[in-house]
N, CA and C of each residue as an Amber inpcrd file, in Angstrom:
protein
   660
   0.6030000  -1.2730000   0.1150000  -0.1250000  -0.0190000  -0.3660000
   0.7550000   1.3720000  -0.0360000   2.3560000   1.3340000   0.8400000
   2.8940000   2.7990000   0.8860000   3.5590000   2.4960000  -0.0560000
   3.9230000   1.9460000  -1.3200000   4.5710000   1.8410000  -2.8540000
   3.7490000   2.0340000  -3.5770000   2.4010000   1.6330000  -3.4060000
   1.5860000   2.0820000  -4.6550000   1.4180000   3.7260000  -4.1020000
   1.2680000   4.1720000  -2.4240000   1.0210000   5.7490000  -1.7830000
   2.2140000   6.1170000  -2.6640000   3.5910000   5.7080000  -2.9170000
   4.7070000   6.8820000  -3.3670000   4.5920000   6.7380000  -4.8880000
   4.2960000   5.6880000  -5.9080000   4.1210000   5.7090000  -6.7540000
   3.6260000   6.2680000  -7.6870000   2.5460000   6.7270000  -6.7840000
   0.7730000   8.1470000  -7.0360000   1.5030000   8.9680000  -6.9340000
   2.3610000   9.2080000  -6.0950000   2.6480000  11.0860000  -5.8860000
   3.8940000  11.3610000  -6.5540000   4.5980000  10.0920000  -7.1060000
   5.3640000  10.6820000  -8.5040000   5.0690000  10.3530000  -9.2720000
   3.8950000   9.9160000  -9.8670000   3.3310000  10.1140000 -10.9860000
   2.9490000  11.4310000 -10.8280000   2.0820000  11.9420000  -9.7760000
   1.1800000  13.2080000  -9.7030000   2.2810000  14.1260000  -9.9880000
   3.6920000  14.1290000  -9.4220000   4.2540000  15.1950000  -9.1870000
   4.7820000  15.2820000 -11.1510000   5.1810000  14.1240000 -11.5280000
   5.6130000  14.5140000 -12.8850000   4.1390000  14.9850000 -13.5030000
   2.9700000  14.3210000 -13.7420000   2.3120000  15.1980000 -14.1980000
   1.8030000  17.1070000 -14.0540000   2.0780000  16.9830000 -13.0850000
   2.3040000  18.3850000 -12.2190000   3.3020000  19.5510000 -13.2120000
   4.6510000  18.7720000 -12.9440000   5.7620000  19.2870000 -13.5390000
   5.5560000  19.1550000 -15.6290000   5.0050000  18.3740000 -16.1220000
   4.4550000  18.4010000 -17.0150000   3.4270000  19.6130000 -17.5910000
   2.5140000  19.9870000 -17.0580000   1.7560000  20.8960000 -16.9390000
   2.4080000  22.1250000 -16.9520000   3.4440000  22.2840000 -16.3260000
   4.4570000  23.4190000 -15.9870000   4.7120000  23.7640000 -17.2290000
   5.5230000  22.7230000 -17.8870000   6.1630000  22.7830000 -18.8090000
   5.2110000  23.1470000 -19.9230000   4.0850000  22.8330000 -19.9710000
   3.6400000  22.5190000 -21.2240000   2.6920000  24.5510000 -20.9890000
   2.7240000  25.2860000 -19.8280000   2.5930000  26.4170000 -19.6290000
   2.8140000  27.2410000 -19.8490000   4.3460000  27.0210000 -20.6660000
   5.0090000  28.2380000 -21.2650000   5.4250000  27.7680000 -22.7430000
   5.5350000  29.2890000 -23.3740000   5.4040000  28.9700000 -24.4270000
   6.2230000  27.9350000 -25.3660000   6.0880000  27.1660000 -26.1590000
   6.5600000  25.9410000 -26.7570000   7.4910000  26.7220000 -28.1310000
   8.8740000  26.9540000 -28.4170000   8.6690000  27.3560000 -29.9830000
   8.8440000  26.2730000 -30.9400000   7.7970000  26.4780000 -31.9210000
   7.9820000  25.5600000 -33.4230000   9.2930000  25.3160000 -33.9750000
  10.2400000  24.4960000 -32.7760000  11.7540000  24.1960000 -33.2110000
  12.2270000  22.8770000 -33.0330000  12.9250000  22.2870000 -34.0600000
  12.9360000  21.0150000 -33.7110000  14.4270000  20.7560000 -32.6820000
  14.1620000  19.9910000 -31.4360000  14.9620000  19.8780000 -30.4450000
  16.5110000  19.6920000 -31.2000000  17.5240000  19.9310000 -30.7770000
  19.0580000  19.4490000 -31.0380000  19.4850000  18.1220000 -30.5730000
  20.4710000  17.5890000 -31.3190000  20.7360000  16.0850000 -31.4340000
  21.2060000  15.7740000 -29.8610000  21.6940000  14.4830000 -29.6020000
  22.6530000  14.3970000 -28.2910000  22.1640000  12.9260000 -27.9280000
  23.2470000  12.8860000 -27.1220000  23.0790000  11.5400000 -26.6980000
  21.7110000  11.3490000 -25.6310000  21.4090000  12.8440000 -25.1740000
  20.3570000  12.9730000 -24.3020000  19.0790000  12.2680000 -24.4070000
  18.9420000  12.3490000 -25.4000000  17.7990000  11.5130000 -26.4700000
  17.8470000  10.3250000 -26.0630000  18.4730000  10.0540000 -25.7760000
  18.8190000   8.2390000 -25.3300000  17.6320000   7.5820000 -23.3040000
  17.6080000   8.5470000 -23.1530000  17.4410000   8.2940000 -21.9010000
  16.8040000  10.0550000 -21.3960000  16.2280000  10.9700000 -22.2190000
  15.3240000  11.8240000 -22.1510000  13.3890000  11.5660000 -22.9520000
  12.8850000  12.1420000 -22.6170000  11.9360000  12.3690000 -22.9550000
  11.0050000  13.6700000 -23.0910000   9.8360000  14.0960000 -23.9440000
   9.3800000  15.1710000 -23.5860000  10.1360000  16.3930000 -24.0980000
  11.1320000  16.5270000 -24.5930000  11.9250000  17.2510000 -25.4460000
  11.3250000  18.5720000 -25.9360000  11.6600000  19.6740000 -24.9000000
  11.3350000  20.9650000 -26.0190000  11.9910000  21.7150000 -26.2020000
  11.4630000  22.6600000 -27.0640000  12.6390000  24.1200000 -27.6840000
  11.7620000  24.9780000 -26.3500000  12.6230000  25.7070000 -25.4770000
  11.7300000  27.0740000 -24.9140000  12.6750000  28.3970000 -25.1070000
  11.7000000  29.3320000 -25.5020000  12.3220000  30.5320000 -26.2160000
  13.1380000  30.5890000 -26.5600000  12.9890000  29.7350000 -27.7410000
  14.1810000  29.5960000 -28.7220000  15.5310000  29.2020000 -29.1740000
  15.7890000  29.2870000 -27.4100000  17.4460000  29.0750000 -26.8320000
  18.0520000  28.2930000 -25.9070000  16.2020000  27.6510000 -25.2590000
  16.4570000  26.8820000 -24.2800000  15.7670000  25.5580000 -24.5610000
  16.2460000  24.7410000 -24.3040000  16.1840000  22.9290000 -24.1330000
  15.4410000  22.8390000 -22.3800000  14.4270000  21.8020000 -23.0190000
  13.4440000  21.3160000 -21.8520000  13.3300000  20.2820000 -21.8180000
  13.0720000  18.9490000 -20.7300000  13.0880000  17.8260000 -21.1260000
  12.7460000  16.7150000 -19.9780000  12.2070000  15.5130000 -19.9070000
  12.2320000  14.7710000 -18.4830000  13.0890000  13.6430000 -18.6420000
  14.1030000  13.9440000 -17.9510000  15.6330000  12.9420000 -18.2640000
  15.6910000  12.0510000 -16.8060000  16.2070000  10.6600000 -16.9250000
  15.8410000   9.6310000 -16.0760000  17.2200000   9.9660000 -15.3390000
  17.2620000   9.4730000 -13.8200000  18.3960000   9.0990000 -13.4530000
  18.6860000   8.0070000 -12.8810000  19.9340000   8.0020000 -12.5550000
  19.9840000   6.4040000 -12.2760000  19.4320000   5.9020000 -11.7020000
  18.8980000   6.4700000 -10.5360000  18.1650000   5.2090000  -9.9390000
  16.3650000   5.4570000 -10.8010000  16.4920000   5.5740000 -11.5890000
  15.0990000   5.2810000 -13.0990000  14.1770000   6.2350000 -12.6920000
  14.3610000   7.0370000 -11.4870000  13.4830000   8.2810000 -11.6780000
  13.5080000   9.4890000 -12.5860000  12.3110000  10.0220000 -13.0690000
  11.7000000  10.9830000 -14.3100000  12.3150000  12.2820000 -13.3330000
  12.9940000  12.9380000 -14.0760000  12.7310000  14.4120000 -13.3160000
  13.0930000  15.3240000 -14.6250000  12.0910000  16.9360000 -14.0810000
  12.3410000  18.0700000 -15.6390000  13.8190000  18.5730000 -15.2170000
  14.1380000  18.5280000 -16.1930000  15.7870000  19.5530000 -16.3820000
  15.4480000  20.3310000 -17.2880000  16.2370000  21.7810000 -17.2610000
  16.3940000  22.5240000 -18.6580000  17.7030000  22.6990000 -18.6270000
  18.2950000  23.0480000 -20.0200000  19.4380000  23.4820000 -19.8620000
  19.0990000  24.7260000 -21.1640000  19.7100000  25.8410000 -20.3130000
  19.5880000  27.4580000 -21.2600000  20.9850000  27.4770000 -22.2790000
  20.0380000  28.5630000 -23.0460000  20.9590000  28.2650000 -24.1270000
  21.7990000  27.3080000 -24.6400000  21.6660000  26.4780000 -25.0670000
  21.9220000  25.6150000 -25.6370000  23.0740000  25.5120000 -27.2560000
  22.1510000  26.3470000 -27.4450000  22.9650000  26.8110000 -29.0430000
  24.7480000  27.4090000 -29.1960000  25.0100000  27.9090000 -27.5440000
  26.5650000  27.7070000 -27.0510000  26.7720000  26.7350000 -26.5210000
  26.3010000  25.8200000 -27.1160000  27.3950000  24.0860000 -26.9350000
  28.0610000  24.0030000 -27.3120000  28.7040000  23.2100000 -27.5030000
  29.8290000  22.9410000 -28.3090000  30.2210000  20.8930000 -28.0900000
  29.7720000  20.2570000 -29.0900000  29.8220000  18.9710000 -28.9440000
  28.1250000  18.2300000 -28.7040000  28.2960000  17.5900000 -27.9090000
  27.4340000  16.4340000 -27.5360000  26.7530000  17.0390000 -26.1930000
  25.0050000  16.7530000 -26.5210000  24.0100000  17.5990000 -24.9990000
  23.6810000  15.6540000 -24.4200000  24.3000000  15.4890000 -23.2420000
  23.9540000  14.3430000 -22.6970000  22.7680000  14.5900000 -21.6700000
  22.8890000  13.7450000 -20.6920000  22.0030000  13.1410000 -19.4820000
  22.9550000  12.8040000 -18.4870000  23.2150000  13.6750000 -17.6280000
  24.2250000  13.4590000 -16.5710000  23.5520000  13.3070000 -15.1070000
  22.9230000  12.2310000 -14.8210000  21.7690000  11.7080000 -13.8770000
  20.7970000  12.4780000 -14.1650000  20.1770000  12.8170000 -14.5670000
  18.8750000  13.6830000 -14.2530000  19.1490000  15.0110000 -14.6320000
  20.0590000  15.4530000 -15.4550000  20.7080000  17.1450000 -15.6140000
  21.3780000  16.7120000 -16.9870000  20.2670000  17.7190000 -17.5540000
  20.9380000  18.1690000 -19.1730000  22.6900000  18.6690000 -19.0830000
  23.2480000  18.3980000 -19.5560000  25.0020000  19.0750000 -19.7290000
  25.3700000  19.1370000 -21.3990000  26.4250000  19.9780000 -21.0050000
  27.0880000  20.1920000 -22.4560000  28.2710000  20.7470000 -21.8980000
  29.1310000  21.1400000 -22.6420000  30.4050000  22.0900000 -22.6120000
  30.1110000  22.9810000 -23.5150000  30.3640000  23.9930000 -22.8270000
  30.3250000  25.4470000 -23.3010000  31.4490000  26.1160000 -24.2780000
  30.7120000  26.7670000 -25.6340000  31.9640000  27.5510000 -26.1570000
  32.7390000  28.5530000 -25.8490000  34.2930000  28.8690000 -25.2930000
  34.6370000  29.0840000 -25.0530000  34.7070000  30.6250000 -25.2280000
  34.4570000  31.7240000 -24.2200000  33.9040000  32.9150000 -23.8690000
  34.9640000  33.4970000 -24.9340000  35.1410000  34.3170000 -26.1530000
  35.6320000  35.6670000 -26.6540000  36.8000000  36.1240000 -25.8020000
  37.5400000  36.2000000 -26.0520000  38.5340000  37.3110000 -25.2870000
  37.9650000  38.8140000 -25.6360000  38.5260000  39.5890000 -24.4310000
  37.0030000  41.0330000 -24.7260000  38.3440000  41.7680000 -25.5000000
  37.4430000  42.6970000 -26.2400000  38.0970000  43.7170000 -27.2390000
  39.4150000  44.3190000 -26.6910000  40.5920000  44.9900000 -27.5420000
  41.7240000  45.1810000 -27.2800000  41.2070000  46.9840000 -27.1020000
  42.0780000  47.5940000 -26.2240000  41.5910000  48.7740000 -25.5670000
  42.3310000  50.1000000 -26.7850000  41.6290000  51.1600000 -26.5010000
  41.5040000  52.2640000 -27.6560000  41.1380000  52.0120000 -28.6850000
  40.0000000  51.4270000 -29.0210000  39.1220000  51.2630000 -30.2280000
  37.6650000  51.5370000 -29.9970000  37.2610000  52.4620000 -30.9030000
  35.9330000  52.9970000 -30.3820000  35.6120000  53.6090000 -29.2230000
  34.4970000  54.4350000 -29.1650000  33.7080000  54.8860000 -27.4770000
  33.8570000  54.2660000 -26.4070000  33.7620000  54.0450000 -25.6020000
  33.5560000  53.5990000 -24.4270000  32.3520000  52.8520000 -24.2480000
  32.0710000  51.7330000 -23.5070000  30.2860000  51.2480000 -23.3060000
  30.4270000  49.7000000 -23.2920000  28.8020000  49.3350000 -22.7690000
  28.7370000  47.7560000 -21.9670000  29.0750000  47.4100000 -23.4990000
  28.7230000  47.7750000 -24.7690000  29.0200000  46.4030000 -26.0330000
  30.3320000  46.2560000 -25.8460000  31.1720000  46.4490000 -25.2360000
  32.5640000  45.9400000 -25.0360000  32.8710000  44.3670000 -24.5790000
  31.2520000  44.7180000 -24.0360000  31.8680000  42.9270000 -23.2060000
  31.5420000  42.1390000 -23.7980000  30.7170000  42.2810000 -25.0450000
  30.7700000  40.8730000 -25.6840000  30.4010000  40.9260000 -27.2780000
  31.4010000  42.6570000 -27.8580000  31.5140000  42.6600000 -29.3710000
  33.1370000  42.6200000 -29.1620000  33.6540000  42.3000000 -30.2960000
  34.6190000  42.0540000 -30.9380000  34.8580000  42.5710000 -32.0870000
  36.4150000  42.5370000 -32.8910000  36.8890000  43.2910000 -34.1630000
  36.0300000  44.9930000 -34.1860000  36.5020000  45.3050000 -33.0890000
  35.3180000  46.3350000 -32.7960000  36.5830000  47.8290000 -34.1070000
  35.6180000  48.6110000 -34.6480000  36.6280000  49.7080000 -35.3460000
  35.6120000  51.3690000 -35.4430000  36.3400000  51.8850000 -35.4250000
  35.6190000  53.2420000 -35.0000000  35.9830000  53.9990000 -36.1620000
  35.5820000  55.1300000 -36.7350000  36.0180000  56.1320000 -37.8570000
  34.9630000  57.0890000 -38.7300000  35.3820000  58.0950000 -38.4150000
  34.7710000  59.3050000 -39.0090000  32.6020000  59.2970000 -38.1220000
  33.4290000  59.1150000 -36.2780000  31.6300000  58.5190000 -36.0050000
  30.7810000  57.7730000 -36.0350000  31.6770000  56.4880000 -37.0680000
  30.9220000  55.3720000 -37.3000000  31.4180000  54.0110000 -36.5210000
  30.5400000  53.0980000 -36.0680000  31.0930000  52.6280000 -34.6960000
  30.7300000  51.0330000 -35.4110000  31.7290000  49.8580000 -35.8940000
  31.5970000  48.6070000 -36.0430000  32.3730000  48.0960000 -35.7000000
  31.0970000  46.6740000 -36.0830000  31.2620000  45.5970000 -34.7500000
  30.7770000  44.3150000 -34.5760000  31.4290000  43.2060000 -34.6940000
  30.7640000  41.7150000 -34.1720000  30.2950000  41.3340000 -33.1220000
  28.9430000  41.5250000 -32.7700000  28.3610000  41.5830000 -31.2890000
  27.8280000  40.1270000 -31.2980000  27.8860000  39.6750000 -29.9770000
  27.4540000  38.3240000 -29.5060000  26.1030000  38.8800000 -29.5770000
  25.1150000  37.1920000 -30.4430000  23.5560000  37.2970000 -30.2860000
  23.3800000  36.0220000 -28.9220000  22.1400000  36.1470000 -28.6550000
  21.3530000  35.3010000 -27.3080000  21.7730000  34.1740000 -27.9040000
  22.1240000  33.2520000 -29.2230000  21.7290000  32.5270000 -29.4100000
  23.4260000  32.0290000 -29.3930000  24.2990000  32.8140000 -29.3160000
  25.4620000  31.9740000 -29.4780000  26.3330000  32.8820000 -30.4510000
  25.5430000  33.6080000 -31.1890000  26.8030000  33.7530000 -33.1720000
  26.7850000  34.9900000 -32.1640000  28.2410000  35.5370000 -33.6040000
  28.7180000  36.8600000 -33.6520000  28.4580000  37.3540000 -34.9030000
  27.5260000  38.2670000 -34.6050000  26.9860000  39.1580000 -36.0260000
  27.6120000  40.5790000 -36.6350000  27.5250000  40.9770000 -37.5680000
  28.0460000  42.3270000 -37.7310000  27.1970000  43.4960000 -37.3520000
  27.6250000  44.5580000 -36.9700000  27.0030000  45.0120000 -36.4090000
  27.3290000  46.6500000 -36.7020000  26.6360000  48.0080000 -37.1630000
  27.2520000  49.4100000 -37.2150000  25.8930000  50.4370000 -36.7350000
  27.1990000  51.2770000 -35.9940000  25.9240000  51.6700000 -35.1950000
  26.8060000  53.3670000 -35.7170000  25.6500000  54.4060000 -35.8260000
  26.0290000  55.8410000 -36.5950000  26.1510000  56.6820000 -35.0450000
  27.4090000  56.9950000 -34.1960000  27.0790000  56.8770000 -33.3030000
  27.2070000  59.1080000 -32.5140000  26.9840000  59.4590000 -33.7690000
  26.6990000  61.2830000 -34.0870000  25.3360000  60.8450000 -33.4480000
  24.5740000  60.4110000 -33.9820000  22.9350000  59.7930000 -33.7550000
  22.7660000  59.3880000 -32.2780000  23.7470000  59.1920000 -31.0630000
  23.5930000  58.8540000 -29.9230000  23.6680000  60.1270000 -28.9300000
  22.2850000  60.2410000 -28.1550000  22.3450000  61.3280000 -27.0970000
  23.6720000  60.8880000 -26.0020000  24.5450000  62.4440000 -25.9210000
  25.3250000  62.9420000 -25.4190000  25.5730000  61.8670000 -24.0580000
  26.4900000  61.4630000 -23.6440000  26.8900000  60.7740000 -22.2530000
  25.9590000  59.1600000 -22.1910000  24.9390000  58.7340000 -22.8570000
  24.1320000  57.5070000 -23.5190000  25.5440000  56.6230000 -23.0010000
  25.1950000  55.5000000 -23.2150000  25.7430000  53.7010000 -23.1060000
  25.4350000  53.8990000 -24.1330000  26.2730000  53.5240000 -25.2290000
  26.8650000  52.1510000 -26.1850000  26.2700000  50.5530000 -25.7520000
  25.4930000  49.9080000 -25.9540000  25.0960000  48.5330000 -25.8040000
  25.3570000  47.4310000 -26.6100000  25.1630000  46.0240000 -26.2240000
  24.5250000  45.0390000 -27.4420000  23.4880000  44.6200000 -27.3110000
  22.6470000  44.6850000 -27.7880000  20.9600000  44.4220000 -27.7460000
  21.0080000  42.9150000 -28.7710000  21.3660000  42.2130000 -27.8900000
  21.2070000  40.4320000 -29.0640000  22.1090000  40.5810000 -30.2200000
  23.2390000  41.2390000 -30.5400000  23.8050000  41.5670000 -31.2910000
  24.0480000  42.7020000 -32.0340000  22.8290000  43.9650000 -31.9160000
  23.0530000  45.0190000 -32.3490000  23.1290000  45.7170000 -31.8070000
  24.4060000  46.9920000 -32.4300000  24.5000000  47.7610000 -31.6520000
  23.6900000  48.4810000 -31.2000000  23.3930000  49.1440000 -30.2070000
  22.6880000  50.4740000 -29.9410000  22.7740000  51.4020000 -28.8300000
  22.1270000  52.6710000 -28.7170000  21.9660000  54.0700000 -28.0730000
  20.6500000  54.1990000 -28.0330000  20.6330000  55.3360000 -26.8520000
  19.4130000  56.6270000 -26.8550000  19.7050000  57.1760000 -28.0850000
  18.9530000  57.1120000 -28.5910000  18.6030000  58.3490000 -29.6380000
  19.2780000  59.6510000 -29.0180000  19.3530000  60.5160000 -29.9100000
  19.8960000  62.2150000 -29.4800000  18.5960000  62.9410000 -30.2560000
  18.1530000  63.4340000 -28.6960000  16.4500000  64.1300000 -28.9390000
  16.9180000  65.3570000 -29.8060000  15.8040000  65.0390000 -30.7990000
  15.3370000  65.7330000 -32.3610000  15.7180000  67.7360000 -31.5560000
  16.3570000  68.2030000 -31.8920000  16.9760000  69.8580000 -31.9990000
  15.5150000  70.2550000 -32.5600000  14.5940000  71.2520000 -32.1810000
  13.5930000  71.9000000 -32.9160000  13.9300000  73.4530000 -33.9320000
  13.7240000  73.6210000 -34.7510000  13.9270000  74.1400000 -35.7410000
  13.6240000  75.6770000 -34.9080000  13.9980000  77.0760000 -35.5600000
  13.4280000  78.0580000 -35.0410000  12.3540000  78.3840000 -35.7960000
  11.4590000  79.3530000 -34.9490000  10.4620000  79.9180000 -35.5240000
  10.5670000  80.6920000 -36.6680000  10.0860000  81.3210000 -37.5960000
  10.3650000  82.6070000 -38.0670000   9.2380000  82.5440000 -39.8710000
   8.7700000  83.4510000 -40.9490000   7.7950000  83.5800000 -41.5950000
   8.1670000  82.2220000 -42.4710000   9.5420000  81.9230000 -42.6830000
  10.1660000  81.1240000 -43.5580000   9.0910000  79.5990000 -43.7360000
   9.1090000  79.3140000 -42.3760000   8.1010000  78.3990000 -42.5310000
   6.7510000  78.1820000 -43.0520000   6.5380000  79.0910000 -43.5520000
   5.2080000  79.3360000 -44.8010000   5.6710000  78.9700000 -45.9150000
   6.8820000  79.1130000 -46.6320000   7.0080000  78.6700000 -47.6910000
   8.5860000  78.1350000 -47.9300000   8.5380000  77.1420000 -46.7760000
   9.4930000  76.3410000 -46.8700000   9.5240000  74.9240000 -45.8400000
  10.1200000  73.5130000 -46.8520000   9.4760000  72.4430000 -46.5620000
  10.6780000  71.5700000 -45.8930000  10.7610000  70.3870000 -45.5330000
  12.4160000  69.5900000 -44.9070000  12.5630000  70.4760000 -44.1800000
  12.4690000  70.8600000 -42.9440000  12.9690000  72.3740000 -41.9990000
  13.7020000  71.0850000 -41.3650000  15.2100000  71.2480000 -41.3370000
  15.9590000  70.4000000 -39.8490000  16.7890000  71.6420000 -39.3310000
  16.9750000  71.3520000 -38.6560000  18.2970000  71.7900000 -37.0890000
  18.9860000  70.8440000 -37.1360000  20.6930000  71.2420000 -37.6290000
  21.4910000  69.9530000 -37.5520000  22.1280000  70.8820000 -35.9560000
  23.3460000  69.1520000 -35.3970000  23.7220000  69.7860000 -34.3310000
  24.6890000  71.1180000 -34.4500000  25.4230000  71.6250000 -35.1760000
  25.9870000  72.1550000 -35.5030000  25.3380000  73.8720000 -35.6980000
  24.2230000  74.0700000 -35.3530000  23.5950000  75.0960000 -35.6690000
  23.0420000  75.7790000 -36.9210000  23.3930000  74.4160000 -37.7230000
  22.5540000  74.8690000 -39.3450000  21.2650000  74.6520000 -39.4140000
  20.6600000  75.3480000 -39.8670000  19.0460000  75.4700000 -40.3150000
  19.0350000  75.1340000 -42.1690000  18.7850000  74.1940000 -42.2150000
  18.7480000  73.8110000 -43.6320000  16.9590000  73.4690000 -44.1700000
  16.7260000  73.6200000 -45.3830000  15.1750000  73.3490000 -45.7140000
  15.2000000  73.6970000 -47.5190000  14.4480000  73.0280000 -47.6920000
  13.9600000  73.8460000 -49.5980000  12.8050000  74.7930000 -49.4640000
  13.1310000  75.9660000 -50.0590000  12.6500000  77.1950000 -49.8840000
  12.1410000  76.8740000 -51.2570000  10.7500000  77.8100000 -51.1940000
  10.2120000  77.7990000 -52.4670000  10.7910000  79.3520000 -53.1710000
  10.9710000  79.3080000 -54.6070000  11.2070000  80.3600000 -55.2000000
   9.7200000  81.3460000 -55.4430000  10.2720000  82.5500000 -56.2350000
   8.8360000  83.2560000 -56.9400000   8.5340000  82.5250000 -58.1660000
   9.4300000  81.5810000 -58.6910000   8.6530000  81.1230000 -60.0460000
   7.9770000  79.9360000 -59.6220000   7.8140000  79.5080000 -57.8560000
   7.4670000  78.1940000 -58.3080000   8.4180000  76.7980000 -57.5820000
   9.8620000  77.2270000 -57.9690000  10.3650000  75.5850000 -57.9030000
  10.5960000  75.5350000 -56.4980000  11.4070000  74.8840000 -56.0280000
  12.0020000  74.5640000 -54.9960000  13.6520000  74.5920000 -55.0040000
  13.8250000  74.9000000 -54.0540000  15.3230000  75.3180000 -53.9470000
  16.2540000  74.7990000 -52.4350000  17.0890000  74.3750000 -52.6880000
  17.5590000  73.7160000 -50.7330000  18.5360000  74.5930000 -50.7510000
  18.2680000  74.8090000 -49.3490000  19.1200000  76.4630000 -48.8310000
  19.4980000  75.7190000 -47.6020000  20.8800000  76.4060000 -47.0310000
  20.9900000  76.4620000 -45.7110000  21.9060000  77.9120000 -44.7040000
  20.7580000  77.9180000 -43.7660000  21.7800000  78.9480000 -42.9690000
  22.3700000  78.7070000 -41.7820000  23.7990000  79.1950000 -41.4270000
  24.5810000  79.2150000 -40.5780000  23.6470000  79.8400000 -39.1670000
  22.8370000  79.2700000 -38.1290000  22.2480000  80.5530000 -36.7330000
  23.0110000  80.8580000 -36.1480000  24.4340000  80.4870000 -36.2040000
  25.5240000  80.9210000 -35.5560000  25.8960000  82.2940000 -35.9340000
  25.5880000  82.8270000 -37.1360000  25.8120000  84.0220000 -37.2460000
  25.0070000  85.1890000 -37.6900000  23.4010000  84.5290000 -37.2560000
  22.6430000  85.5270000 -37.6670000  22.4320000  86.8120000 -35.9490000
  22.8850000  86.3900000 -34.8080000  23.0280000  87.4340000 -33.4270000
  21.5900000  87.6750000 -33.0610000  21.6340000  88.2920000 -33.2390000
  20.3200000  89.1010000 -32.3270000  18.8940000  89.2450000 -32.9620000
  18.0540000  88.1430000 -34.1420000  17.7420000  88.1380000 -35.3710000
  16.1800000  88.4400000 -35.1160000  15.0590000  89.3590000 -35.6730000
  13.9640000  89.1690000 -35.3720000  12.8990000  88.1250000 -36.1030000
  13.3980000  87.7800000 -37.1210000  13.2280000  86.6240000 -38.3750000
  14.0250000  85.9630000 -39.2930000  13.0810000  85.1600000 -39.3800000
  14.2850000  83.7810000 -40.5180000  12.9440000  83.7360000 -41.5320000
  13.7630000  84.6870000 -42.7330000  12.9740000  84.6640000 -43.7690000
  12.7640000  83.7670000 -45.2370000  12.3610000  83.2990000 -46.1810000
  12.2940000  83.4380000 -47.0540000  12.4460000  84.0560000 -48.1810000
  13.7350000  84.3620000 -48.7410000  14.3470000  85.1810000 -49.8940000
  14.2600000  84.4970000 -51.1710000  13.4370000  84.0090000 -51.7890000
  13.4890000  83.6420000 -53.2090000  14.1830000  82.4410000 -53.1670000
  13.6410000  81.8930000 -52.3150000  14.4290000  80.5120000 -51.9910000
  15.5120000  80.3510000 -51.0000000  15.7130000  81.4250000 -50.6740000
  17.3060000  81.2440000 -49.5350000  16.6570000  81.7520000 -48.6200000
  17.4230000  81.0810000 -47.2780000  16.8030000  81.6960000 -45.7680000
  17.6020000  82.6170000 -45.5830000  17.4110000  83.4960000 -45.1300000
  18.3470000  84.5720000 -44.5640000  17.1570000  85.1050000 -43.0960000
  18.1670000  85.7930000 -42.5250000  17.6050000  86.5920000 -41.2180000
  17.9500000  87.3820000 -41.1100000  17.6890000  88.4960000 -40.5440000
  17.2730000  90.2230000 -40.0780000  16.6950000  90.4220000 -38.6410000
């Protein structure tokens, strides 16, 4: 009777664990190969990179086990007494100092290059692969961190500078104010055509208005 009760409790525990596993979102992805398949069952891929299964222990019990980030495994995935196990790929060495701006991306990116404000590197993904990524750092908010977001270089975008008001807005389009204080727009001429024009606001001083003078920006 006691043996029957213990067997029933173990079976109930397995059913409950199976229900918990089924409650999470399973990816429609085939499980990776490995010797674990000989002593594990109900293997499933979770979140695209994690492997979950029921695996047998040396005493013949079935337990729930999970192996996180299995794409980073090198070689066989095995069952070690009810636990999924693999040997991990070696972590790449950190990039050499002196290349590119500072940021947390340096911890997981390599082959870093920086030229004319453009940062390029090979960055680690959650799947354990390295992929090329490029970021124009001139678009980053000053002082913000440059990070690796699943293989992509990322920074908080620079806040857009609002162009100054003026009568030019009535007859100009595609208006923008650059980082150096240069106002750019396409302004309409008297004949109706559109002319690309620019105005350095640093030269305007205490101006009263910015106007469109026959397709050209002017301050006075």
